[in-house]
Amino acid sequence: MNSSLLAPLLLLAMVPLASAQAPLGARVETAPVPTSGDAADDPAIWVHPTNPSLSVVIGTDKESGLAVYDLAGNQLQFLPDGEPNNVDLRRNFVLGGQEVTLVTASDRASNRLAAYVLDPVTRTLSDVTARDITLGIEVYGSCLYQSPFTQRFYFFCTSKDGPVEQWRLFDDGSGRVNALHVRTFDVGGQCEGCVADDGTGYVFIGEETEGVWRYGAEPTAGTGRVLVDSTDGGHLEADVEGLSIYYASGGRGYLLVSSQGDNSFAVYDRQAPHAFLSSFTIVANAGNGIDGVTDCDGIDVTNLGLGSAFPGGLFVAQDGSNTGGNQNFKFLDWRDVAAAANPPLIVDSLYDPYRCPDLASFAYRDGANPPILVNQSLPRLGSSWRIDLDCSGHASGVALVFGYARPGSGIFTGAGEVLIDPQSARLFRVGAQHLGGTATFDLTVPLDLVFCGMPAHVQGSCWGAPARELSNAIDIVLGF
Ligand code: CA
Ligand code: CA
Ligand code: CA
Ligand code: CA
Ligand code: CA
């Protein structure tokens, strides 16, 4: 090799990559939890529906109950109740005919699923469990999932032995929450942290000594899984602990993981194949006297702006050793996390995956195929989305369009390239007769906020002599 070419390559190899762990300082720390020792574990951020400054963070004291903190870290409530290890919430559960914030915890004291609602006025929790919902595994971590396909809510519970249980949550008819076991699968080793992506239908589970696994979150998804990152040669150091999703518009966002063994937090692309993007640590903030974070268990993040205290979103981490008292939770400004990455991460403080301020969108993706599938309107909720499939050059036959949850590429058939992932959920499939010309499809998009921001990957095929032919794809995002 010519040395004048090699020299610049060597120089490039010596430039530090973005994998260096950026040291960040917390802006706020919460009051300590009541119990001494390893007691604080997992936080969940609740966004107030009308005044984001009144948002709260719920944190577990895994020896004694749940605490509610305001954005300055003051404790608003401590609810003594069992030994809640992990906590999660959804703001759009319907209970007794009303939309409520459902909060769940995995209670190790009685090996059960605990359910609460958060009163938006008093900002306090109260129990709404319909009965003693005892699990069939020794409960440990837990997380919630709302299916973008069926809108149903599910509770995932992990265990130290490896089995994970999935339970469907529902209103028991008297305004309390009951649950039905729908699936068990075995991760293999000790699991605690988990998080579901309500947009893509995946659940991510930390196997503490091994790494992060991705499973399908639907009860029918089976046991197929993908290793997102590993403690063996990856960007994680055992134990793998808390996980959280940062949502952004258009299906964008991040998966965040607490890498307890090296006191760092890893950031991955929310979209498959979940590329590693950056990593950071939380060090003492000399400016405000808040100590750094070590031995972190649970984390949570929100992209939504929370008033003047956290206008660019909030990241929360449990701290295993709090200078000044029992363990507590540290609050970081998401803008600090975003700016420390190279290139910087998204700051999308307006997108609400449960409220849909986003515009519907579409984009063409031709692959190896002719551009014969043509977008004619935007896929807006409560409207009819029109697309045309141009089958000219074929004898009369069937024109088909089909939508899948995930895109694909690189599968070539005699009819052309397959541009959807046939392993993902099929969202629709519609046929019409074409007469050697253009077939027009009007597809109804339900008026339901749960579909807001949901991606779909649509492709068509023309039948009729001389041969079947696959079209380009249209990637859409549903919205207003
Ligand atoms: Ca701990
Ligand atoms: Ca653990
Ligand atoms: Ca833990
Ligand atoms: Ca600390
Ligand atoms: Ca402190």
Short mmCIF file of C-alpha atoms and ligand atoms in Angstrom, two decimals:
data_model
loop_
_atom_site.label_atom_id
_atom_site.label_comp_id
_atom_site.label_asym_id
_atom_site.label_seq_id
_atom_site.Cartn_x
_atom_site.Cartn_y
_atom_site.Cartn_z
CA MET A 1 0.00 0.00 0.00
CA ASN A 2 1.14 3.52 -0.79
CA SER A 3 2.39 5.05 2.47
CA SER A 4 0.97 8.48 1.68
CA LEU A 5 -2.46 6.83 1.79
CA LEU A 6 -1.71 4.79 4.91
CA ALA A 7 -0.53 7.71 7.06
CA PRO A 8 -3.88 9.52 7.16
CA LEU A 9 -5.60 6.22 7.95
CA LEU A 10 -3.35 5.68 10.98
CA LEU A 11 -4.06 9.20 12.15
CA LEU A 12 -7.78 8.56 11.87
CA ALA A 13 -7.43 5.43 13.97
CA MET A 14 -5.81 7.43 16.77
CA VAL A 15 -8.58 10.04 17.01
CA PRO A 16 -10.74 9.21 20.05
CA LEU A 17 -14.14 7.92 19.02
CA ALA A 18 -17.47 9.04 20.43
CA SER A 19 -17.44 5.98 22.71
CA ALA A 20 -15.64 7.96 25.43
CA GLN A 21 -17.96 8.31 28.42
CA ALA A 22 -19.00 11.92 28.83
CA PRO A 23 -19.11 13.04 32.51
CA LEU A 24 -22.32 14.91 33.34
CA GLY A 25 -23.63 16.58 36.50
CA ALA A 26 -27.11 16.20 38.02
CA ARG A 27 -29.29 19.32 38.31
CA VAL A 28 -31.48 18.05 41.17
CA GLU A 29 -31.42 15.20 43.70
CA THR A 30 -34.43 13.85 45.57
CA ALA A 31 -34.93 13.52 49.28
CA PRO A 32 -33.37 10.25 50.50
CA VAL A 33 -35.57 7.14 50.70
CA PRO A 34 -36.68 6.09 54.22
CA THR A 35 -34.72 2.82 54.36
CA SER A 36 -30.94 2.70 54.78
CA GLY A 37 -28.70 0.39 52.74
CA ASP A 38 -29.51 -0.69 49.18
CA ALA A 39 -33.15 0.43 49.13
CA ALA A 40 -33.91 2.94 46.38
CA ASP A 41 -34.21 1.11 43.08
CA ASP A 42 -36.33 2.31 40.18
CA PRO A 43 -37.94 5.62 39.09
CA ALA A 44 -40.87 6.44 36.77
CA ILE A 45 -41.56 9.93 35.42
CA TRP A 46 -45.15 11.19 35.23
CA VAL A 47 -45.91 14.16 32.97
CA HIS A 48 -48.72 16.41 34.21
CA PRO A 49 -51.41 16.71 31.49
CA THR A 50 -51.80 20.50 31.51
CA ASN A 51 -49.00 22.01 33.63
CA PRO A 52 -45.72 20.18 33.00
CA SER A 53 -44.05 22.01 35.92
CA LEU A 54 -46.25 19.91 38.21
CA SER A 55 -44.87 16.63 36.83
CA VAL A 56 -43.52 14.13 39.37
CA VAL A 57 -41.07 11.25 39.71
CA ILE A 58 -42.19 8.10 41.49
CA GLY A 59 -39.37 6.10 43.07
CA THR A 60 -39.27 2.74 44.78
CA ASP A 61 -37.86 2.02 48.22
CA LYS A 62 -37.63 -1.72 47.64
CA GLU A 63 -37.73 -2.40 51.39
CA SER A 64 -40.81 -0.35 52.24
CA GLY A 65 -42.91 1.44 49.59
CA LEU A 66 -43.26 4.11 46.92
CA ALA A 67 -42.24 7.77 47.09
CA VAL A 68 -43.55 10.64 44.94
CA TYR A 69 -41.17 13.58 44.32
CA ASP A 70 -41.72 16.95 42.67
CA LEU A 71 -39.25 18.31 40.12
CA ALA A 72 -37.21 19.98 42.88
CA GLY A 73 -36.75 16.57 44.53
CA ASN A 74 -39.08 17.21 47.46
CA GLN A 75 -41.06 14.23 48.69
CA LEU A 76 -44.81 14.75 48.19
CA GLN A 77 -45.90 11.35 49.44
CA PHE A 78 -44.49 8.15 50.85
CA LEU A 79 -46.85 5.24 50.50
CA PRO A 80 -45.70 2.31 52.65
CA ASP A 81 -46.70 -0.83 50.73
CA GLY A 82 -44.76 -4.09 50.59
CA GLU A 83 -41.38 -4.26 48.87
CA PRO A 84 -41.87 -2.69 45.43
CA ASN A 85 -38.76 -3.38 43.37
CA ASN A 86 -39.54 -1.74 40.01
CA VAL A 87 -42.15 0.83 39.04
CA ASP A 88 -43.62 1.90 35.69
CA LEU A 89 -46.62 3.92 34.51
CA ARG A 90 -48.88 4.80 31.58
CA ARG A 91 -50.93 7.99 31.41
CA ASN A 92 -53.77 6.67 29.24
CA PHE A 93 -55.31 3.67 30.99
CA VAL A 94 -59.12 3.74 31.06
CA LEU A 95 -60.53 2.83 34.46
CA GLY A 96 -64.16 3.30 35.47
CA GLY A 97 -64.75 5.12 32.17
CA GLN A 98 -62.03 7.68 32.82
CA GLU A 99 -58.51 8.04 31.51
CA VAL A 100 -56.14 7.63 34.48
CA THR A 101 -52.43 7.30 35.14
CA LEU A 102 -51.85 3.63 35.93
CA VAL A 103 -48.78 2.90 38.06
CA THR A 104 -47.57 -0.67 38.59
CA ALA A 105 -44.92 -2.22 40.80
CA SER A 106 -43.45 -5.69 41.29
CA ASP A 107 -43.89 -6.33 45.02
CA ARG A 108 -41.35 -8.83 46.32
CA ALA A 109 -42.88 -8.97 49.81
CA SER A 110 -45.93 -10.87 48.60
CA ASN A 111 -44.75 -11.85 45.11
CA ARG A 112 -47.50 -9.88 43.42
CA LEU A 113 -48.39 -7.25 40.89
CA ALA A 114 -49.36 -4.00 42.63
CA ALA A 115 -51.47 -1.40 40.79
CA TYR A 116 -52.09 2.22 41.73
CA VAL A 117 -53.52 5.36 40.19
CA LEU A 118 -51.85 8.74 40.51
CA ASP A 119 -54.33 11.52 41.32
CA PRO A 120 -53.36 14.45 39.05
CA VAL A 121 -54.65 17.02 41.55
CA THR A 122 -53.13 15.76 44.82
CA ARG A 123 -50.26 14.03 43.01
CA THR A 124 -50.55 11.06 45.34
CA LEU A 125 -50.87 7.34 44.72
CA SER A 126 -53.69 5.07 45.82
CA ASP A 127 -54.04 1.32 45.44
CA VAL A 128 -56.47 0.05 42.78
CA THR A 129 -55.56 -3.62 42.70
CA ALA A 130 -58.73 -5.71 42.30
CA ARG A 131 -57.34 -8.71 44.17
CA ASP A 132 -54.07 -10.30 45.26
CA ILE A 133 -52.48 -10.81 41.85
CA THR A 134 -49.86 -13.41 42.74
CA LEU A 135 -47.37 -14.34 40.04
CA GLY A 136 -46.04 -17.79 39.19
CA ILE A 137 -42.41 -16.69 39.36
CA GLU A 138 -40.36 -15.08 42.11
CA VAL A 139 -40.99 -11.45 41.10
CA TYR A 140 -38.09 -9.06 40.55
CA GLY A 141 -38.15 -6.35 37.86
CA SER A 142 -41.20 -5.18 35.92
CA CYS A 143 -42.42 -2.84 33.18
CA LEU A 144 -45.57 -1.89 31.28
CA TYR A 145 -46.48 -2.20 27.59
CA GLN A 146 -49.38 -0.81 25.61
CA SER A 147 -49.78 -2.61 22.31
CA PRO A 148 -49.90 -0.37 19.23
CA PHE A 149 -51.72 -3.23 17.49
CA THR A 150 -54.56 -3.93 19.97
CA GLN A 151 -54.26 -1.01 22.43
CA ARG A 152 -54.23 -3.52 25.30
CA PHE A 153 -52.06 -2.96 28.36
CA TYR A 154 -49.62 -5.55 29.66
CA PHE A 155 -47.37 -6.00 32.69
CA PHE A 156 -44.05 -7.80 32.24
CA CYS A 157 -42.40 -9.28 35.31
CA THR A 158 -38.84 -10.62 35.33
CA SER A 159 -37.18 -13.03 37.75
CA LYS A 160 -33.79 -14.05 39.11
CA ASP A 161 -34.21 -17.54 37.65
CA GLY A 162 -34.85 -16.29 34.12
CA PRO A 163 -38.57 -16.82 33.43
CA VAL A 164 -40.55 -13.71 32.50
CA GLU A 165 -44.34 -13.51 32.88
CA GLN A 166 -46.65 -11.28 30.83
CA TRP A 167 -50.06 -10.31 32.21
CA ARG A 168 -52.85 -8.39 30.50
CA LEU A 169 -54.26 -5.58 32.65
CA PHE A 170 -57.92 -4.59 32.54
CA ASP A 171 -60.68 -2.76 34.38
CA ASP A 172 -62.51 -5.36 36.46
CA GLY A 173 -65.81 -3.50 35.89
CA SER A 174 -65.81 -1.80 39.27
CA GLY A 175 -62.98 0.64 38.64
CA ARG A 176 -60.17 -1.58 39.86
CA VAL A 177 -57.35 -3.27 37.98
CA ASN A 178 -57.31 -6.99 37.43
CA ALA A 179 -54.83 -9.06 35.43
CA LEU A 180 -54.73 -12.21 33.35
CA HIS A 181 -51.61 -14.28 32.73
CA VAL A 182 -51.00 -14.47 28.95
CA ARG A 183 -47.44 -15.72 28.44
CA THR A 184 -44.27 -17.02 30.09
CA PHE A 185 -40.89 -17.22 28.40
CA ASP A 186 -37.43 -17.97 29.76
CA VAL A 187 -34.53 -15.56 29.22
CA GLY A 188 -32.12 -18.06 30.78
CA GLY A 189 -30.38 -16.11 33.53
CA GLN A 190 -31.06 -13.45 36.15
CA CYS A 191 -33.18 -10.61 34.72
CA GLU A 192 -34.35 -7.43 36.34
CA GLY A 193 -34.70 -4.26 34.25
CA CYS A 194 -37.06 -4.16 31.30
CA VAL A 195 -38.83 -1.63 29.09
CA ALA A 196 -41.37 -1.92 26.28
CA ASP A 197 -41.54 0.30 23.21
CA ASP A 198 -45.23 1.16 22.68
CA GLY A 199 -44.50 2.32 19.12
CA THR A 200 -42.62 -0.66 17.73
CA GLY A 201 -44.03 -3.46 19.87
CA TYR A 202 -40.73 -4.68 21.30
CA VAL A 203 -39.80 -5.40 24.91
CA PHE A 204 -36.16 -5.05 25.96
CA ILE A 205 -34.95 -7.15 28.90
CA GLY A 206 -31.65 -6.91 30.73
CA GLU A 207 -30.06 -10.25 31.54
CA GLU A 208 -27.80 -8.90 34.26
CA THR A 209 -24.57 -10.74 33.50
CA GLU A 210 -25.08 -11.07 29.72
CA GLY A 211 -26.60 -8.03 28.04
CA VAL A 212 -29.86 -6.66 26.64
CA TRP A 213 -32.32 -8.91 24.77
CA ARG A 214 -35.11 -7.75 22.49
CA TYR A 215 -38.30 -9.81 22.27
CA GLY A 216 -41.62 -9.17 20.57
CA ALA A 217 -43.95 -7.70 23.19
CA GLU A 218 -47.20 -9.14 21.84
CA PRO A 219 -48.43 -12.18 23.79
CA THR A 220 -48.30 -14.14 20.51
CA ALA A 221 -44.73 -13.06 19.68
CA GLY A 222 -43.03 -16.32 20.61
CA THR A 223 -39.52 -16.70 21.94
CA GLY A 224 -37.49 -15.29 19.04
CA ARG A 225 -35.01 -12.73 20.33
CA VAL A 226 -32.14 -10.46 19.33
CA LEU A 227 -29.09 -9.58 21.46
CA VAL A 228 -29.00 -5.77 21.34
CA ASP A 229 -25.70 -5.44 23.22
CA SER A 230 -23.51 -7.63 25.36
CA THR A 231 -21.33 -7.45 28.47
CA ASP A 232 -18.85 -9.57 26.52
CA GLY A 233 -17.12 -7.22 24.11
CA GLY A 234 -20.03 -4.76 23.94
CA HIS A 235 -20.66 -1.45 25.67
CA LEU A 236 -22.07 -2.86 28.92
CA GLU A 237 -20.43 -4.00 32.18
CA ALA A 238 -22.38 -6.40 34.39
CA ASP A 239 -24.80 -5.96 35.98
CA VAL A 240 -27.11 -4.70 33.27
CA GLU A 241 -29.76 -2.83 35.28
CA GLY A 242 -32.43 -0.24 34.35
CA LEU A 243 -33.70 0.39 30.81
CA SER A 244 -35.79 3.21 29.39
CA ILE A 245 -37.03 4.53 26.03
CA TYR A 246 -36.66 8.12 24.82
CA TYR A 247 -39.51 8.74 22.35
CA ALA A 248 -39.21 11.26 19.51
CA SER A 249 -41.42 12.02 16.52
CA GLY A 250 -41.41 9.95 13.36
CA GLY A 251 -40.47 6.74 15.14
CA ARG A 252 -37.12 8.15 16.24
CA GLY A 253 -35.62 7.98 19.74
CA TYR A 254 -33.29 5.98 21.94
CA LEU A 255 -32.97 2.99 24.22
CA LEU A 256 -31.02 3.86 27.40
CA VAL A 257 -29.39 1.22 29.58
CA SER A 258 -27.78 1.40 33.03
CA SER A 259 -24.41 -0.36 32.85
CA GLN A 260 -23.95 -0.79 36.60
CA GLY A 261 -20.51 -2.42 36.47
CA ASP A 262 -18.78 0.69 35.12
CA ASN A 263 -21.24 3.28 36.47
CA SER A 264 -22.19 4.38 32.97
CA PHE A 265 -25.31 4.75 30.82
CA ALA A 266 -25.36 3.52 27.22
CA VAL A 267 -27.53 5.05 24.51
CA TYR A 268 -28.75 3.05 21.48
CA ASP A 269 -30.88 3.88 18.46
CA ARG A 270 -34.52 3.10 19.20
CA GLN A 271 -34.89 1.65 15.72
CA ALA A 272 -33.43 -1.71 14.79
CA PRO A 273 -30.64 -2.74 14.66
CA HIS A 274 -30.27 -0.47 17.73
CA ALA A 275 -26.82 0.88 16.95
CA PHE A 276 -24.78 2.00 19.97
CA LEU A 277 -24.56 5.81 19.89
CA SER A 278 -22.99 7.15 23.06
CA SER A 279 -22.28 6.62 26.72
CA PHE A 280 -22.14 8.91 29.75
CA THR A 281 -21.44 8.91 33.48
CA ILE A 282 -22.88 11.12 36.23
CA VAL A 283 -20.20 12.85 38.28
CA ALA A 284 -20.34 15.27 41.21
CA ASN A 285 -21.70 18.67 40.22
CA ALA A 286 -19.45 21.16 42.02
CA GLY A 287 -21.81 24.00 41.10
CA ASN A 288 -24.71 22.73 43.20
CA GLY A 289 -23.05 20.23 45.56
CA ILE A 290 -24.87 17.20 44.19
CA ASP A 291 -22.81 14.00 44.26
CA GLY A 292 -22.42 11.70 41.28
CA VAL A 293 -24.14 8.40 40.56
CA THR A 294 -22.59 5.00 41.24
CA ASP A 295 -24.03 1.46 41.36
CA CYS A 296 -27.14 2.63 39.54
CA ASP A 297 -30.16 0.35 39.40
CA GLY A 298 -33.21 1.89 37.71
CA ILE A 299 -33.49 4.79 35.26
CA ASP A 300 -36.26 6.64 33.42
CA VAL A 301 -36.34 9.33 30.75
CA THR A 302 -38.91 11.60 29.12
CA ASN A 303 -38.47 13.67 25.99
CA LEU A 304 -41.28 16.01 27.02
CA GLY A 305 -40.37 19.43 28.35
CA LEU A 306 -41.26 19.77 32.04
CA GLY A 307 -41.61 23.52 32.48
CA SER A 308 -38.79 25.84 33.48
CA ALA A 309 -36.95 23.21 35.56
CA PHE A 310 -36.47 20.72 32.70
CA PRO A 311 -37.64 22.38 29.47
CA GLY A 312 -35.69 19.95 27.28
CA GLY A 313 -36.73 16.69 28.95
CA LEU A 314 -35.61 14.76 32.03
CA PHE A 315 -33.37 11.75 32.74
CA VAL A 316 -33.58 10.15 36.21
CA ALA A 317 -31.11 7.67 37.73
CA GLN A 318 -31.10 5.87 41.08
CA ASP A 319 -27.87 6.51 43.02
CA GLY A 320 -26.41 3.56 44.95
CA SER A 321 -24.42 5.81 47.31
CA ASN A 322 -25.83 9.22 48.14
CA THR A 323 -23.46 11.63 49.87
CA GLY A 324 -25.53 13.10 52.68
CA GLY A 325 -28.06 10.35 53.42
CA ASN A 326 -29.83 7.21 52.35
CA GLN A 327 -29.93 6.37 48.66
CA ASN A 328 -31.85 8.71 46.37
CA PHE A 329 -32.55 9.64 42.74
CA LYS A 330 -30.63 12.16 40.61
CA PHE A 331 -32.28 14.31 37.89
CA LEU A 332 -30.38 15.30 34.74
CA ASP A 333 -31.37 17.81 32.07
CA TRP A 334 -31.83 15.76 28.88
CA ARG A 335 -30.20 18.63 26.94
CA ASP A 336 -26.96 17.90 28.84
CA VAL A 337 -27.17 14.22 27.87
CA ALA A 338 -27.96 15.11 24.25
CA ALA A 339 -25.19 17.69 23.88
CA ALA A 340 -22.53 15.36 25.32
CA ALA A 341 -22.98 12.82 22.52
CA ASN A 342 -21.15 13.11 19.22
CA PRO A 343 -23.12 13.74 17.08
CA PRO A 344 -25.59 15.27 19.56
CA LEU A 345 -28.77 13.34 20.35
CA ILE A 346 -32.25 14.62 19.49
CA VAL A 347 -34.00 17.04 21.85
CA ASP A 348 -37.68 16.65 20.92
CA SER A 349 -39.49 18.24 23.85
CA LEU A 350 -42.94 18.49 22.20
CA TYR A 351 -43.66 15.03 20.83
CA ASP A 352 -46.09 13.11 23.01
CA PRO A 353 -46.50 9.49 21.95
CA TYR A 354 -49.85 9.45 23.76
CA ARG A 355 -51.20 12.82 22.59
CA CYS A 356 -50.27 13.06 18.94
CA PRO A 357 -49.17 16.60 18.08
CA ASP A 358 -47.24 15.12 15.16
CA LEU A 359 -48.04 15.46 11.50
CA ALA A 360 -48.67 12.38 9.46
CA SER A 361 -45.88 11.70 6.99
CA PHE A 362 -44.79 9.45 4.15
CA ALA A 363 -41.54 8.65 2.34
CA TYR A 364 -40.81 6.56 -0.72
CA ARG A 365 -38.35 3.70 -0.67
CA ASP A 366 -37.89 2.09 -4.08
CA GLY A 367 -35.31 -0.61 -3.44
CA ALA A 368 -34.78 -2.51 -6.68
CA ASN A 369 -38.41 -2.04 -7.78
CA PRO A 370 -40.24 0.35 -10.14
CA PRO A 371 -41.93 3.39 -8.48
CA ILE A 372 -45.48 2.28 -9.26
CA LEU A 373 -47.00 2.73 -5.77
CA VAL A 374 -47.94 6.40 -5.48
CA ASN A 375 -49.01 8.28 -2.35
CA GLN A 376 -52.10 10.46 -2.89
CA SER A 377 -52.93 11.79 0.61
CA LEU A 378 -51.53 11.86 4.14
CA PRO A 379 -52.24 8.96 6.52
CA ARG A 380 -54.14 11.03 9.07
CA LEU A 381 -56.07 9.57 11.98
CA GLY A 382 -59.80 9.54 11.29
CA SER A 383 -59.33 9.86 7.53
CA SER A 384 -59.04 7.75 4.45
CA TRP A 385 -55.49 7.34 3.15
CA ARG A 386 -55.37 7.04 -0.65
CA ILE A 387 -52.66 5.27 -2.63
CA ASP A 388 -52.51 4.27 -6.30
CA LEU A 389 -50.85 1.14 -7.64
CA ASP A 390 -50.02 1.44 -11.35
CA CYS A 391 -50.25 -2.03 -12.90
CA SER A 392 -50.03 -0.96 -16.53
CA GLY A 393 -48.13 -3.44 -18.66
CA HIS A 394 -49.95 -6.34 -17.00
CA ALA A 395 -52.97 -8.24 -18.20
CA SER A 396 -55.99 -7.76 -15.91
CA GLY A 397 -55.46 -9.27 -12.51
CA VAL A 398 -55.31 -8.63 -8.81
CA ALA A 399 -53.61 -5.56 -7.34
CA LEU A 400 -52.55 -6.07 -3.72
CA VAL A 401 -51.24 -3.66 -1.09
CA PHE A 402 -49.99 -4.76 2.30
CA GLY A 403 -48.60 -2.99 5.34
CA TYR A 404 -46.14 -4.38 7.90
CA ALA A 405 -44.83 -3.06 11.19
CA ARG A 406 -41.19 -3.08 10.12
CA PRO A 407 -39.32 -2.36 6.89
CA GLY A 408 -37.16 -4.90 5.11
CA SER A 409 -34.73 -5.12 2.24
CA GLY A 410 -32.39 -7.51 0.54
CA ILE A 411 -34.83 -10.38 -0.04
CA PHE A 412 -35.07 -10.79 -3.81
CA THR A 413 -37.76 -12.85 -5.49
CA GLY A 414 -38.65 -13.35 -9.14
CA ALA A 415 -41.15 -10.51 -8.69
CA GLY A 416 -38.67 -8.03 -7.23
CA GLU A 417 -37.28 -7.00 -3.85
CA VAL A 418 -39.32 -7.55 -0.67
CA LEU A 419 -39.31 -4.19 1.13
CA ILE A 420 -41.19 -5.16 4.28
CA ASP A 421 -40.09 -7.48 7.09
CA PRO A 422 -42.33 -10.55 6.70
CA GLN A 423 -41.43 -11.58 10.29
CA SER A 424 -43.03 -8.43 11.70
CA ALA A 425 -46.74 -7.93 12.35
CA ARG A 426 -48.90 -7.59 9.24
CA LEU A 427 -51.10 -4.54 9.78
CA PHE A 428 -53.31 -4.90 6.69
CA ARG A 429 -53.62 -6.55 3.28
CA VAL A 430 -56.13 -5.34 0.70
CA GLY A 431 -56.81 -6.52 -2.84
CA ALA A 432 -58.62 -5.04 -5.85
CA GLN A 433 -59.01 -5.84 -9.53
CA HIS A 434 -56.83 -3.87 -11.90
CA LEU A 435 -57.69 -3.82 -15.59
CA GLY A 436 -54.15 -3.38 -16.79
CA GLY A 437 -54.14 0.10 -15.34
CA THR A 438 -54.13 1.85 -11.97
CA ALA A 439 -55.92 0.47 -8.91
CA THR A 440 -56.85 3.02 -6.25
CA PHE A 441 -57.00 2.09 -2.56
CA ASP A 442 -58.71 4.11 0.15
CA LEU A 443 -57.58 2.79 3.52
CA THR A 444 -59.36 3.86 6.69
CA VAL A 445 -57.09 5.15 9.46
CA PRO A 446 -58.94 4.85 12.78
CA LEU A 447 -59.49 7.98 14.84
CA ASP A 448 -57.63 6.68 17.86
CA LEU A 449 -54.68 8.39 19.49
CA VAL A 450 -53.02 5.10 20.14
CA PHE A 451 -52.14 4.93 16.44
CA CYS A 452 -50.47 8.31 16.54
CA GLY A 453 -46.82 8.14 15.55
CA MET A 454 -47.19 4.49 14.58
CA PRO A 455 -45.05 3.56 11.58
CA ALA A 456 -46.18 1.26 8.80
CA HIS A 457 -44.28 0.00 5.79
CA VAL A 458 -46.47 -0.50 2.73
CA GLN A 459 -45.76 -2.31 -0.52
CA GLY A 460 -47.87 -3.42 -3.46
CA SER A 461 -47.87 -6.17 -6.03
CA CYS A 462 -49.42 -6.45 -9.48
CA TRP A 463 -50.59 -9.84 -10.72
CA GLY A 464 -51.44 -10.63 -14.33
CA ALA A 465 -49.34 -11.67 -17.35
CA PRO A 466 -46.52 -11.49 -18.13
CA ALA A 467 -45.51 -11.94 -14.45
CA ARG A 468 -46.15 -10.82 -10.90
CA GLU A 469 -44.32 -7.61 -9.99
CA LEU A 470 -43.51 -6.03 -6.61
CA SER A 471 -43.70 -2.26 -6.21
CA ASN A 472 -41.63 0.31 -4.35
CA ALA A 473 -42.48 0.82 -0.67
CA ILE A 474 -44.07 3.77 1.08
CA ASP A 475 -43.01 4.23 4.72
CA ILE A 476 -45.69 6.10 6.60
CA VAL A 477 -46.17 7.49 10.10
CA LEU A 478 -49.76 7.88 11.27
CA GLY A 479 -50.73 11.17 12.84
CA PHE A 480 -52.81 14.30 12.40
CA CA B 1 -28.66 -1.53 44.25
CA CA B 2 -30.15 -6.37 39.90
CA CA B 3 -32.12 -3.31 41.07
CA CA B 4 -23.65 9.30 44.75
CA CA B 5 -26.45 13.93 47.85
#
